[in-house]
Tab-separated table of C-alpha atoms in Angstrom:
chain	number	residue	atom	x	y	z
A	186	UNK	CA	0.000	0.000	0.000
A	187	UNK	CA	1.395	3.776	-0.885
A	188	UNK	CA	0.640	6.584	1.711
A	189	UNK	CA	2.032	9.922	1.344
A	190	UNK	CA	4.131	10.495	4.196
A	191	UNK	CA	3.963	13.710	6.171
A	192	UNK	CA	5.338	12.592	9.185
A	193	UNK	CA	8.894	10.653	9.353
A	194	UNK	CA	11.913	10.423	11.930
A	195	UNK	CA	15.158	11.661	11.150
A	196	UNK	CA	16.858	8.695	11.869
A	197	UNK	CA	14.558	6.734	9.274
A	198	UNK	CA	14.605	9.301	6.526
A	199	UNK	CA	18.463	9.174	6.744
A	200	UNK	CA	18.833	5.649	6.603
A	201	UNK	CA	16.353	5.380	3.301
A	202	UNK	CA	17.878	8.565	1.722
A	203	UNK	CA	21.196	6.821	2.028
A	204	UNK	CA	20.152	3.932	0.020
A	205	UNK	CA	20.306	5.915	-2.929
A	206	UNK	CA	22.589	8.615	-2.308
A	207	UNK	CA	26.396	8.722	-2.372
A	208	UNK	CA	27.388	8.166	1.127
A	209	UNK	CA	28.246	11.789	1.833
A	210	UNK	CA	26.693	12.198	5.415
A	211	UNK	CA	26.337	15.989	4.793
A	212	UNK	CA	24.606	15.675	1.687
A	213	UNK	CA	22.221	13.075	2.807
A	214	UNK	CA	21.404	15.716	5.969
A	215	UNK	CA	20.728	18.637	3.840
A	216	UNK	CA	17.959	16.379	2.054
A	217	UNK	CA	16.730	15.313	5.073
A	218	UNK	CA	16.006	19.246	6.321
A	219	UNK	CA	14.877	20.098	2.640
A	220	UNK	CA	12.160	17.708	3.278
A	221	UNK	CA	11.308	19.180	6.369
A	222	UNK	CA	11.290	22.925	4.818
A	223	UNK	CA	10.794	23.022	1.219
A	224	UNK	CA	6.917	23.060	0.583
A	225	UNK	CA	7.602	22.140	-2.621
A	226	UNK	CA	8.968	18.571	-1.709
A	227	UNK	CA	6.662	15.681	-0.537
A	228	UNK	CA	7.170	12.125	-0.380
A	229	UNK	CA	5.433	8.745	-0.419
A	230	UNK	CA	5.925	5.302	1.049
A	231	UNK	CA	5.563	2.154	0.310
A	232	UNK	CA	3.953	-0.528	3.256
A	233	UNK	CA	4.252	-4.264	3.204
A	234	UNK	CA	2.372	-5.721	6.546
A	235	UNK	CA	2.519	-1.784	7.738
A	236	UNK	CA	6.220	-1.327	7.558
A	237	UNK	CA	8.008	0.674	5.295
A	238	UNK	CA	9.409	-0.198	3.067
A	239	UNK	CA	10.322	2.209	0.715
A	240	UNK	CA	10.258	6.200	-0.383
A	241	UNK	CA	9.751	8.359	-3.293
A	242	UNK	CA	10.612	11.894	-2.791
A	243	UNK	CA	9.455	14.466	-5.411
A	244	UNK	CA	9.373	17.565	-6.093
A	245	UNK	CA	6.849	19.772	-7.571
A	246	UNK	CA	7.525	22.227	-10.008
A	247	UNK	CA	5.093	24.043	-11.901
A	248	UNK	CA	5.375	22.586	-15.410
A	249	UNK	CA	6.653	18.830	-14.184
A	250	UNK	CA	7.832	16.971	-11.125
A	251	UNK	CA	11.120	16.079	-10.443
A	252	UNK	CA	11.309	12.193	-8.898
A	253	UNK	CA	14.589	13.243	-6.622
A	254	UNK	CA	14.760	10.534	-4.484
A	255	UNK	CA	13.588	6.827	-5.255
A	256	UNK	CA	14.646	3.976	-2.350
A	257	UNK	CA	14.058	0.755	-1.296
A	258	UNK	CA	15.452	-1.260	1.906
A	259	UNK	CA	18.047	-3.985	0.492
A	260	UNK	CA	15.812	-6.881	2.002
A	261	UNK	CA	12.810	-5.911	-0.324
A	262	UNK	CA	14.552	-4.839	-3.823
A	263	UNK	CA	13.949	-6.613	-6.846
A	264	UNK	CA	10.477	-7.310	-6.210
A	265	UNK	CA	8.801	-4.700	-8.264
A	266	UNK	CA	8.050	-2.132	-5.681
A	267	UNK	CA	9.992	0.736	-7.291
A	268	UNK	CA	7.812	0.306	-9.804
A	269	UNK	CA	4.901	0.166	-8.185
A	270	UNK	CA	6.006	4.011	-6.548
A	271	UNK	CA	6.722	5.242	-9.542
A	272	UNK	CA	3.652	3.846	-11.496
A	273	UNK	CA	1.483	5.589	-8.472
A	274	UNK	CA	3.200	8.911	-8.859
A	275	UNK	CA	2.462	8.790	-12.780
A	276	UNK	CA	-1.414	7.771	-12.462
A	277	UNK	CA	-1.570	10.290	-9.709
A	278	UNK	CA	-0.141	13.227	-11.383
A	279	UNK	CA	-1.387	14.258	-15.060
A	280	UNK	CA	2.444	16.137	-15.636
A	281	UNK	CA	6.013	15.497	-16.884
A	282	UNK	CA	7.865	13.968	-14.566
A	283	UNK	CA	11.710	14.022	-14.966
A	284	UNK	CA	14.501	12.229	-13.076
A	285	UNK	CA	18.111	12.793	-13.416
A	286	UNK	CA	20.250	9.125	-12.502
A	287	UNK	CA	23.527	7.153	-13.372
A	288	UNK	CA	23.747	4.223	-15.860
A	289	UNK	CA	23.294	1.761	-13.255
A	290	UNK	CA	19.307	2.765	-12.913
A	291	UNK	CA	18.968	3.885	-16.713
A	292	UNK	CA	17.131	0.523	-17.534
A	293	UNK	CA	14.730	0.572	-14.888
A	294	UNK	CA	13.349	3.990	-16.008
A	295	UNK	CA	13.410	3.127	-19.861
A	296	UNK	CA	11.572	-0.012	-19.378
A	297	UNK	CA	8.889	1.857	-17.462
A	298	UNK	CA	8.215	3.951	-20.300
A	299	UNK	CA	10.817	7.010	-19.495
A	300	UNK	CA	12.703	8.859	-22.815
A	301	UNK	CA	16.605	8.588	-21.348
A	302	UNK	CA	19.107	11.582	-22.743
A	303	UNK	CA	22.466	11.612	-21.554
A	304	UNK	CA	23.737	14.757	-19.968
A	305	UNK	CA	28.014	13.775	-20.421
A	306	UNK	CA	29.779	13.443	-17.552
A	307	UNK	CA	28.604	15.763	-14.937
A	308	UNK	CA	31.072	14.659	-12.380
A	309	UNK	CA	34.375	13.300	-12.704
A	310	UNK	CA	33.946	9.903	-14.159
A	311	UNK	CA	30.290	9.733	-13.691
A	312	UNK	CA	28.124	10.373	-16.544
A	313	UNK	CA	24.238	10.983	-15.854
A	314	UNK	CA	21.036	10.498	-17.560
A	315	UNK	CA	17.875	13.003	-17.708
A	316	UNK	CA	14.697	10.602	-17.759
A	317	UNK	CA	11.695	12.208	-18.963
A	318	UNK	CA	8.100	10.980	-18.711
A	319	UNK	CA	5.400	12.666	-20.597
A	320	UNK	CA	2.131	12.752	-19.713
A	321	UNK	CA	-0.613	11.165	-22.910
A	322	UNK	CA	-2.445	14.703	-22.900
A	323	UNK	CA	1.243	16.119	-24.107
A	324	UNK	CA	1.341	14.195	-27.083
């Protein structure tokens, strides 16, 4: 089941926003706060049996949201629920929605129905992708 999620510990939003952030304990605390502060910024969850299992963090802008944060534990990967978070966010929301990632998650957005353009290497070493998903009222 997929709630949005108003309310959320610290300690728990760290330890899901550093399943899919580099492990740069600054960086990961800044996101935490931005959650906390930027009204622009909401998130969901996923449940199994009332735990949670996973997050989607997004960020609404006023032509398209921005998917910035997409994570589920280790125990409960590969068993479709990314997916099912990001399938929820598109039937819920009638806008682009965009998501910038590295090669290693590339797949997983193209085979959900996301256009992938590369953006070069934005860091050293690292190049990045922009996914885009349009909505079927764009076309």
């Amino acid at each position: 089941m997929i709630h949005k999620i108003n309310e959320l510990s610290d300690h728990v939003l760290y330890e899901f926003l550093s399943y899919c952030m580099s492990p740069v304990p600054e960086r990961i605390k800044n996101e935490c706060m931005n959650y906390r502060t930027n009204v622009e910024r909401e998130m969901y969850g996923i449940f199994v049996e009332n735990k949670l299992v996973g997050i989607t963090g997004l960020i609404r802008g006023q032509q398209e949201i921005e998917v910035k944060h997409l994570a589920i534990h280790p125990v409960f990967r590969k068993q479709g629920l990314g997916r099912e978070l990001l399938h929820f966010v598109l039937e819920s929301n009638d806008t682009k929605l965009i998501v910038e990632t590295d090669k290693e998650a590339v797949n997983f957005y193209e085979k959900i129905g996301f256009t992938i353009t590369s953006l070069g290497e934005k860091y050293p070493g690292v190049e990045r992708f922009l996914c885009e998903h349009r909505p079927a009222t764009e076309y």
